[in-house]
Amino acid sequence: MDVSTVAARSNATLVPAAAQASLSVRVVPDQSIDGIAASLRAHIEHVFAEIQTQRHQAGSTLDELRLHLDVKPHAHWWLADPETPVYQAAAQAIRKVWSDAGGSKEEAVHVPLLIREGGSIPAVPWLESFFAPHAVAVNLPMGQSSDNAHLDNERISLENLMRGRQIIHHLIQDFKIQ
């Protein structure tokens, strides 16, 4: 969970009358989005009630504080099945493209590393369920840890982009042959 924005409208020399914050919560497989939202809401309301109590005990005569919580649209988690023929073909394409990079025979074996990133991309679970059972979603990341994904100066190396293109080409060719 992270706080993605905090905003308040006021003169810089005054305590603002209103403030707003946006939270981003990432979920993992088997987590209930509704359950997480309910737990987060309960916690925030509890903390807010404690603040109200402390203000009353301190004899505050200021206006009552008000809390308004909105749960915005959300994406369900997604977990791939690496045992499907599509994933096996993708793994083969990755090995082929990255093994063609040269180097010694020992260095040429590139086994794809299955990681759990991109599991909250909103369209993926929807696409997979919409086209089921005829399609399997495959997330082929083409970046690396130094790419600053979703941050300032986000980038992807040209080599990774071109190899990603080759991987997709091999994957499509493999399915054309079948």
Short mmCIF file of C-alpha atoms in Angstrom, two decimals:
data_model
loop_
_atom_site.label_atom_id
_atom_site.label_comp_id
_atom_site.label_asym_id
_atom_site.label_seq_id
_atom_site.Cartn_x
_atom_site.Cartn_y
_atom_site.Cartn_z
CA MET A 1 0.00 0.00 0.00
CA ASP A 2 1.25 3.48 -0.76
CA VAL A 3 -0.06 7.02 -0.56
CA SER A 4 -0.07 8.21 -4.15
CA THR A 5 -1.41 11.76 -3.66
CA VAL A 6 -2.07 14.19 -0.84
CA ALA A 7 -3.85 17.45 -1.57
CA ALA A 8 -5.24 20.37 0.42
CA ARG A 9 -6.75 23.64 -0.77
CA SER A 10 -5.71 26.61 1.28
CA ASN A 11 -3.40 29.52 1.72
CA ALA A 12 0.08 28.20 2.47
CA THR A 13 0.11 30.02 5.83
CA LEU A 14 -3.15 28.49 7.13
CA VAL A 15 -4.12 25.04 8.31
CA PRO A 16 -6.36 23.73 5.50
CA ALA A 17 -10.06 23.22 6.15
CA ALA A 18 -10.06 20.09 3.99
CA ALA A 19 -7.53 17.55 2.84
CA GLN A 20 -7.58 14.59 0.51
CA ALA A 21 -5.35 11.55 0.07
CA SER A 22 -5.33 8.72 -2.44
CA LEU A 23 -4.08 5.28 -1.50
CA SER A 24 -3.03 2.52 -3.84
CA VAL A 25 -3.27 -1.03 -2.51
CA ARG A 26 -1.75 -3.98 -4.38
CA VAL A 27 -3.37 -7.35 -3.90
CA VAL A 28 -1.99 -10.83 -4.31
CA PRO A 29 -3.73 -14.06 -5.32
CA ASP A 30 -6.53 -15.21 -3.03
CA GLN A 31 -6.92 -11.81 -1.36
CA SER A 32 -10.41 -10.37 -1.31
CA ILE A 33 -10.49 -6.78 -2.56
CA ASP A 34 -13.76 -6.18 -0.70
CA GLY A 35 -12.23 -7.62 2.48
CA ILE A 36 -9.14 -5.43 2.19
CA ALA A 37 -11.28 -2.35 1.54
CA ALA A 38 -13.48 -3.16 4.55
CA SER A 39 -10.45 -3.69 6.82
CA LEU A 40 -8.80 -0.48 5.63
CA ARG A 41 -12.06 1.45 6.07
CA ALA A 42 -12.52 0.06 9.61
CA HIS A 43 -8.95 1.00 10.55
CA ILE A 44 -9.21 4.55 9.18
CA GLU A 45 -12.59 5.07 10.88
CA HIS A 46 -11.15 3.76 14.18
CA VAL A 47 -8.15 6.12 14.02
CA PHE A 48 -10.42 9.00 13.04
CA ALA A 49 -12.73 8.28 16.02
CA GLU A 50 -9.70 8.32 18.34
CA ILE A 51 -8.68 11.72 16.97
CA GLN A 52 -12.23 13.02 17.57
CA THR A 53 -12.16 11.70 21.16
CA GLN A 54 -8.78 13.35 21.83
CA ARG A 55 -10.09 16.66 20.47
CA HIS A 56 -13.16 16.51 22.75
CA GLN A 57 -11.04 15.58 25.78
CA ALA A 58 -8.75 18.52 25.03
CA GLY A 59 -11.79 20.84 24.99
CA SER A 60 -11.58 21.74 21.31
CA THR A 61 -14.28 24.17 20.20
CA LEU A 62 -13.45 23.85 16.52
CA ASP A 63 -15.94 22.44 14.04
CA GLU A 64 -16.35 18.69 14.05
CA LEU A 65 -14.08 16.80 11.71
CA ARG A 66 -15.76 14.86 8.93
CA LEU A 67 -14.43 11.78 7.19
CA HIS A 68 -15.49 10.67 3.72
CA LEU A 69 -14.06 7.49 2.21
CA ASP A 70 -14.52 6.36 -1.39
CA VAL A 71 -13.31 3.07 -2.81
CA LYS A 72 -12.53 3.78 -6.44
CA PRO A 73 -12.64 1.26 -9.27
CA HIS A 74 -10.30 -1.61 -8.70
CA ALA A 75 -8.69 -4.51 -10.49
CA HIS A 76 -8.86 -8.10 -9.37
CA TRP A 77 -5.69 -10.10 -8.97
CA TRP A 78 -4.51 -12.46 -11.66
CA LEU A 79 -2.21 -15.45 -11.50
CA ALA A 80 -0.94 -17.20 -14.59
CA ASP A 81 -0.68 -20.94 -15.07
CA PRO A 82 2.87 -21.55 -16.37
CA GLU A 83 2.00 -25.16 -17.28
CA THR A 84 -0.24 -24.18 -20.21
CA PRO A 85 1.01 -24.78 -23.77
CA VAL A 86 1.07 -21.02 -24.34
CA TYR A 87 3.47 -20.49 -21.44
CA GLN A 88 5.63 -23.40 -22.53
CA ALA A 89 5.85 -21.88 -26.02
CA ALA A 90 6.65 -18.46 -24.52
CA ALA A 91 9.42 -19.99 -22.40
CA GLN A 92 10.85 -21.68 -25.49
CA ALA A 93 10.74 -18.39 -27.44
CA ILE A 94 12.50 -16.57 -24.59
CA ARG A 95 15.24 -19.21 -24.46
CA LYS A 96 15.67 -19.08 -28.25
CA VAL A 97 15.89 -15.28 -28.50
CA TRP A 98 18.18 -14.75 -25.52
CA SER A 99 20.37 -17.77 -26.34
CA ASP A 100 21.00 -16.28 -29.79
CA ALA A 101 22.76 -13.42 -27.98
CA GLY A 102 26.05 -15.25 -28.27
CA GLY A 103 28.57 -16.11 -25.60
CA SER A 104 29.68 -19.52 -24.46
CA LYS A 105 27.41 -22.56 -24.54
CA GLU A 106 27.00 -22.41 -20.75
CA GLU A 107 26.00 -18.73 -20.85
CA ALA A 108 23.57 -19.34 -23.71
CA VAL A 109 20.98 -21.19 -21.58
CA HIS A 110 18.41 -18.64 -20.47
CA VAL A 111 15.68 -20.10 -18.33
CA PRO A 112 12.76 -17.69 -17.95
CA LEU A 113 12.31 -16.43 -14.41
CA LEU A 114 8.67 -16.55 -13.40
CA ILE A 115 7.91 -13.59 -11.17
CA ARG A 116 4.66 -12.25 -9.77
CA GLU A 117 4.58 -8.79 -11.29
CA GLY A 118 1.80 -7.30 -13.36
CA GLY A 119 -0.79 -9.35 -11.50
CA SER A 120 -2.97 -6.31 -10.91
CA ILE A 121 -3.15 -5.03 -14.48
CA PRO A 122 -6.92 -4.43 -14.72
CA ALA A 123 -7.50 -5.81 -18.21
CA VAL A 124 -5.69 -9.14 -17.81
CA PRO A 125 -8.17 -11.10 -15.65
CA TRP A 126 -11.09 -9.58 -17.57
CA LEU A 127 -9.61 -10.55 -20.95
CA GLU A 128 -8.83 -14.05 -19.79
CA SER A 129 -12.34 -14.61 -18.41
CA PHE A 130 -14.04 -12.94 -21.40
CA PHE A 131 -12.25 -15.12 -23.95
CA ALA A 132 -12.16 -18.28 -21.81
CA PRO A 133 -11.61 -21.06 -22.52
CA HIS A 134 -10.16 -20.09 -25.90
CA ALA A 135 -7.41 -17.74 -24.75
CA VAL A 136 -4.75 -17.61 -22.08
CA ALA A 137 -3.22 -14.32 -20.99
CA VAL A 138 0.57 -14.17 -20.99
CA ASN A 139 2.47 -11.32 -19.39
CA LEU A 140 5.84 -10.94 -21.12
CA PRO A 141 7.80 -8.28 -19.27
CA MET A 142 10.51 -6.75 -21.40
CA GLY A 143 12.05 -4.43 -18.86
CA GLN A 144 14.58 -4.73 -16.11
CA SER A 145 14.81 -3.47 -12.55
CA SER A 146 16.70 -0.31 -13.55
CA ASP A 147 13.89 0.87 -15.88
CA ASN A 148 12.12 2.95 -13.19
CA ALA A 149 8.75 1.43 -14.07
CA HIS A 150 5.89 3.85 -13.26
CA LEU A 151 8.36 6.44 -11.94
CA ASP A 152 10.08 9.55 -13.25
CA ASN A 153 12.39 8.84 -16.18
CA GLU A 154 10.71 5.52 -16.96
CA ARG A 155 12.53 3.75 -19.77
CA ILE A 156 13.18 0.45 -21.49
CA SER A 157 16.40 -0.51 -23.21
CA LEU A 158 16.32 -0.80 -26.98
CA GLU A 159 17.88 -4.27 -26.75
CA ASN A 160 15.12 -5.50 -24.42
CA LEU A 161 12.45 -3.97 -26.65
CA MET A 162 13.86 -5.58 -29.80
CA ARG A 163 14.30 -8.97 -28.12
CA GLY A 164 10.74 -8.70 -26.78
CA ARG A 165 9.57 -8.16 -30.34
CA GLN A 166 11.50 -11.26 -31.44
CA ILE A 167 9.98 -13.30 -28.60
CA ILE A 168 6.46 -12.34 -29.68
CA HIS A 169 7.37 -13.13 -33.31
CA HIS A 170 8.61 -16.62 -32.35
CA LEU A 171 5.55 -17.20 -30.19
CA ILE A 172 3.18 -16.31 -33.04
CA GLN A 173 5.18 -18.41 -35.51
CA ASP A 174 5.06 -21.38 -33.13
CA PHE A 175 1.28 -21.20 -32.95
CA LYS A 176 0.94 -20.73 -36.72
CA ILE A 177 2.79 -24.03 -37.23
CA GLN A 178 0.49 -25.84 -34.80
#
